[in-house]
């Protein structure tokens, strides 16, 4: 029986080799944010369609290491179709998992959404092992930080005239 680490490695490699939601969206109406991780040279661009408080579509382009590419792909799957509030809650939970300082002791992350329901990280748990390699944490969080910029951009505008 393969160990959990093997399973996690397979999930990461699968997202790296077959990135989900790869591509761009037309801006505007979509929102666009770019991130760069100078420690590793990772680049990511996140395109978001946000309609009525919901992330209706997300596309990713970029280049970088396997961790940054896999994390971006997994992020796109995790937030697509979710409300902006849910997307932010998942982001907080993921970054909590990636924070060695806050979760040094037991490595557990409990984040709840606005209704108090616990956030399930699912496949994102596969990236938990990255915490052991401090220099790679920014590779894993790059796409999520960039998503946050995009969500801020998408929600700071006045509602369009209809
Ligand atoms: Zn990297």
CSV table of C-alpha atoms and ligand atoms in Angstrom, one decimal:
chain,number,residue,atom,x,y,z
A,1,UNK,CA,0.0,0.0,0.0
A,2,UNK,CA,1.5,3.3,-1.0
A,3,UNK,CA,2.2,5.8,1.7
A,4,UNK,CA,0.5,9.1,2.1
A,5,UNK,CA,3.7,10.9,0.9
A,6,UNK,CA,3.6,8.9,-2.3
A,7,UNK,CA,-0.1,9.8,-2.8
A,8,UNK,CA,0.7,13.5,-2.1
A,9,UNK,CA,3.6,13.4,-4.6
A,10,UNK,CA,1.3,11.9,-7.3
A,11,UNK,CA,-1.3,14.7,-6.7
A,12,UNK,CA,1.4,17.4,-7.0
A,13,UNK,CA,3.0,15.9,-10.1
A,14,UNK,CA,-0.4,15.4,-11.8
A,15,UNK,CA,-1.3,19.1,-11.3
A,16,UNK,CA,2.2,20.1,-12.5
A,17,UNK,CA,2.0,18.0,-15.6
A,18,UNK,CA,-1.7,18.7,-16.4
A,19,UNK,CA,-2.4,22.2,-15.0
A,20,UNK,CA,-6.1,22.8,-14.6
A,21,UNK,CA,-7.7,26.0,-15.8
A,22,UNK,CA,-4.7,26.9,-17.8
A,23,UNK,CA,-5.1,30.1,-20.0
A,24,UNK,CA,-6.3,33.6,-19.8
A,25,UNK,CA,-9.6,35.6,-19.7
A,26,UNK,CA,-10.4,38.8,-21.5
A,27,UNK,CA,-9.6,41.8,-19.3
A,28,UNK,CA,-12.0,43.6,-18.7
A,29,UNK,CA,-14.5,42.3,-17.7
A,30,UNK,CA,-12.2,39.7,-16.0
A,31,UNK,CA,-9.7,40.8,-13.4
A,32,UNK,CA,-6.0,40.1,-13.6
A,33,UNK,CA,-3.3,39.9,-11.0
A,34,UNK,CA,0.4,38.9,-11.3
A,35,UNK,CA,2.7,37.5,-8.8
A,36,UNK,CA,6.5,36.9,-8.7
A,37,UNK,CA,8.6,34.9,-6.3
A,38,UNK,CA,12.1,36.3,-6.6
A,39,UNK,CA,13.5,33.5,-4.3
A,40,UNK,CA,12.7,30.9,-7.0
A,41,UNK,CA,11.9,32.8,-10.1
A,42,UNK,CA,8.2,31.7,-10.2
A,43,UNK,CA,5.8,33.8,-12.1
A,44,UNK,CA,2.0,33.5,-12.0
A,45,UNK,CA,-0.9,35.4,-13.6
A,46,UNK,CA,-4.4,34.9,-12.3
A,47,UNK,CA,-7.5,35.8,-14.2
A,48,UNK,CA,-10.8,36.0,-12.4
A,49,UNK,CA,-14.4,36.4,-13.5
A,50,UNK,CA,-16.3,37.5,-10.5
A,51,UNK,CA,-20.1,37.8,-10.9
A,52,UNK,CA,-22.6,38.6,-8.2
A,53,UNK,CA,-20.0,37.8,-5.5
A,54,UNK,CA,-19.0,34.5,-7.0
A,55,UNK,CA,-15.8,33.4,-8.7
A,56,UNK,CA,-17.4,32.1,-11.9
A,57,UNK,CA,-14.2,31.4,-13.8
A,58,UNK,CA,-10.5,31.4,-13.0
A,59,UNK,CA,-7.6,30.9,-15.4
A,60,UNK,CA,-3.9,30.7,-14.7
A,61,UNK,CA,-0.7,31.3,-16.7
A,62,UNK,CA,2.8,31.4,-15.6
A,63,UNK,CA,6.1,29.6,-15.3
A,64,UNK,CA,8.1,28.3,-12.4
A,65,UNK,CA,8.9,25.2,-10.4
A,66,UNK,CA,6.7,22.2,-9.9
A,67,UNK,CA,5.5,23.4,-6.5
A,68,UNK,CA,4.4,26.8,-7.7
A,69,UNK,CA,2.7,25.4,-10.8
A,70,UNK,CA,1.0,22.6,-8.9
A,71,UNK,CA,-0.2,25.0,-6.2
A,72,UNK,CA,-1.6,27.4,-8.8
A,73,UNK,CA,-3.5,24.6,-10.5
A,74,UNK,CA,-4.9,23.3,-7.3
A,75,UNK,CA,-5.9,26.8,-6.2
A,76,UNK,CA,-7.8,27.3,-9.4
A,77,UNK,CA,-9.8,24.1,-8.8
A,78,UNK,CA,-10.4,24.9,-5.2
A,79,UNK,CA,-11.9,28.4,-5.7
A,80,UNK,CA,-13.7,28.1,-9.1
A,81,UNK,CA,-17.4,28.4,-8.6
A,82,UNK,CA,-17.0,29.4,-4.9
A,83,UNK,CA,-18.2,32.7,-3.5
A,84,UNK,CA,-15.6,35.4,-2.9
A,85,UNK,CA,-16.0,34.9,0.9
A,86,UNK,CA,-15.4,31.1,0.5
A,87,UNK,CA,-12.4,31.7,-1.8
A,88,UNK,CA,-10.9,34.0,0.9
A,89,UNK,CA,-11.6,31.4,3.6
A,90,UNK,CA,-9.9,28.7,1.6
A,91,UNK,CA,-6.9,31.0,1.1
A,92,UNK,CA,-6.7,31.7,4.8
A,93,UNK,CA,-6.8,28.0,5.6
A,94,UNK,CA,-4.2,27.2,3.0
A,95,UNK,CA,-1.9,29.9,4.2
A,96,UNK,CA,-2.5,28.8,7.7
A,97,UNK,CA,-1.3,25.3,6.8
A,98,UNK,CA,1.8,26.9,5.2
A,99,UNK,CA,2.6,28.9,8.2
A,100,UNK,CA,5.2,27.1,10.2
A,101,UNK,CA,5.2,29.7,12.9
A,102,UNK,CA,1.5,29.6,13.6
A,103,UNK,CA,1.1,25.8,13.4
A,104,UNK,CA,4.5,24.6,14.5
A,105,UNK,CA,3.2,22.4,17.2
A,106,UNK,CA,0.6,20.2,15.8
A,107,UNK,CA,0.4,21.1,12.1
A,108,UNK,CA,-3.3,21.2,12.1
A,109,UNK,CA,-5.4,24.0,10.5
A,110,UNK,CA,-8.9,24.7,11.4
A,111,UNK,CA,-10.5,27.4,9.4
A,112,UNK,CA,-14.2,28.1,9.2
A,113,UNK,CA,-16.3,30.0,6.7
A,114,UNK,CA,-18.8,32.7,7.5
A,115,UNK,CA,-21.4,30.1,8.4
A,116,UNK,CA,-19.0,28.4,10.8
A,117,UNK,CA,-18.5,25.4,8.6
A,118,UNK,CA,-15.0,23.9,8.7
A,119,UNK,CA,-13.0,24.4,5.5
A,120,UNK,CA,-12.0,21.2,3.9
A,121,UNK,CA,-8.6,21.5,2.1
A,122,UNK,CA,-8.9,18.2,0.4
A,123,UNK,CA,-6.2,17.7,-2.2
A,124,UNK,CA,-4.5,20.9,-1.0
A,125,UNK,CA,-3.3,18.9,1.9
A,126,UNK,CA,-0.9,17.4,-0.5
A,127,UNK,CA,1.2,20.6,-0.3
A,128,UNK,CA,1.4,20.4,3.5
A,129,UNK,CA,4.9,18.7,3.2
A,130,UNK,CA,6.3,21.9,1.6
A,131,UNK,CA,6.3,23.4,5.1
A,132,UNK,CA,9.3,21.3,5.9
A,133,UNK,CA,11.3,23.2,3.2
A,134,UNK,CA,11.1,26.9,4.3
A,135,UNK,CA,12.6,28.2,1.1
A,136,UNK,CA,9.8,26.6,-0.9
A,137,UNK,CA,6.9,28.0,1.1
A,138,UNK,CA,6.7,31.1,-1.1
A,139,UNK,CA,6.5,28.8,-4.1
A,140,UNK,CA,3.3,27.3,-2.7
A,141,UNK,CA,1.7,30.5,-1.5
A,142,UNK,CA,2.5,32.6,-4.6
A,143,UNK,CA,-0.7,31.8,-6.5
A,144,UNK,CA,-2.8,32.3,-3.4
A,145,UNK,CA,-1.3,35.7,-2.7
A,146,UNK,CA,-1.9,36.6,-6.3
A,147,UNK,CA,-5.5,35.4,-6.0
A,148,UNK,CA,-6.0,37.7,-3.0
A,149,UNK,CA,-4.8,40.7,-5.1
A,150,UNK,CA,-7.2,39.7,-7.8
A,151,UNK,CA,-10.1,39.3,-5.4
A,152,UNK,CA,-9.4,42.7,-3.9
A,153,UNK,CA,-9.4,44.2,-7.3
A,154,UNK,CA,-12.6,42.4,-8.3
A,155,UNK,CA,-14.5,43.5,-5.1
A,156,UNK,CA,-13.2,47.1,-4.7
A,157,UNK,CA,-14.9,48.4,-7.8
A,158,UNK,CA,-18.3,50.0,-7.8
A,159,UNK,CA,-21.0,47.7,-9.2
A,160,UNK,CA,-21.2,48.2,-12.9
A,161,UNK,CA,-24.2,50.0,-14.3
A,162,UNK,CA,-26.8,47.6,-15.7
B,1,LIG,ZN1,9.4,27.8,-6.9
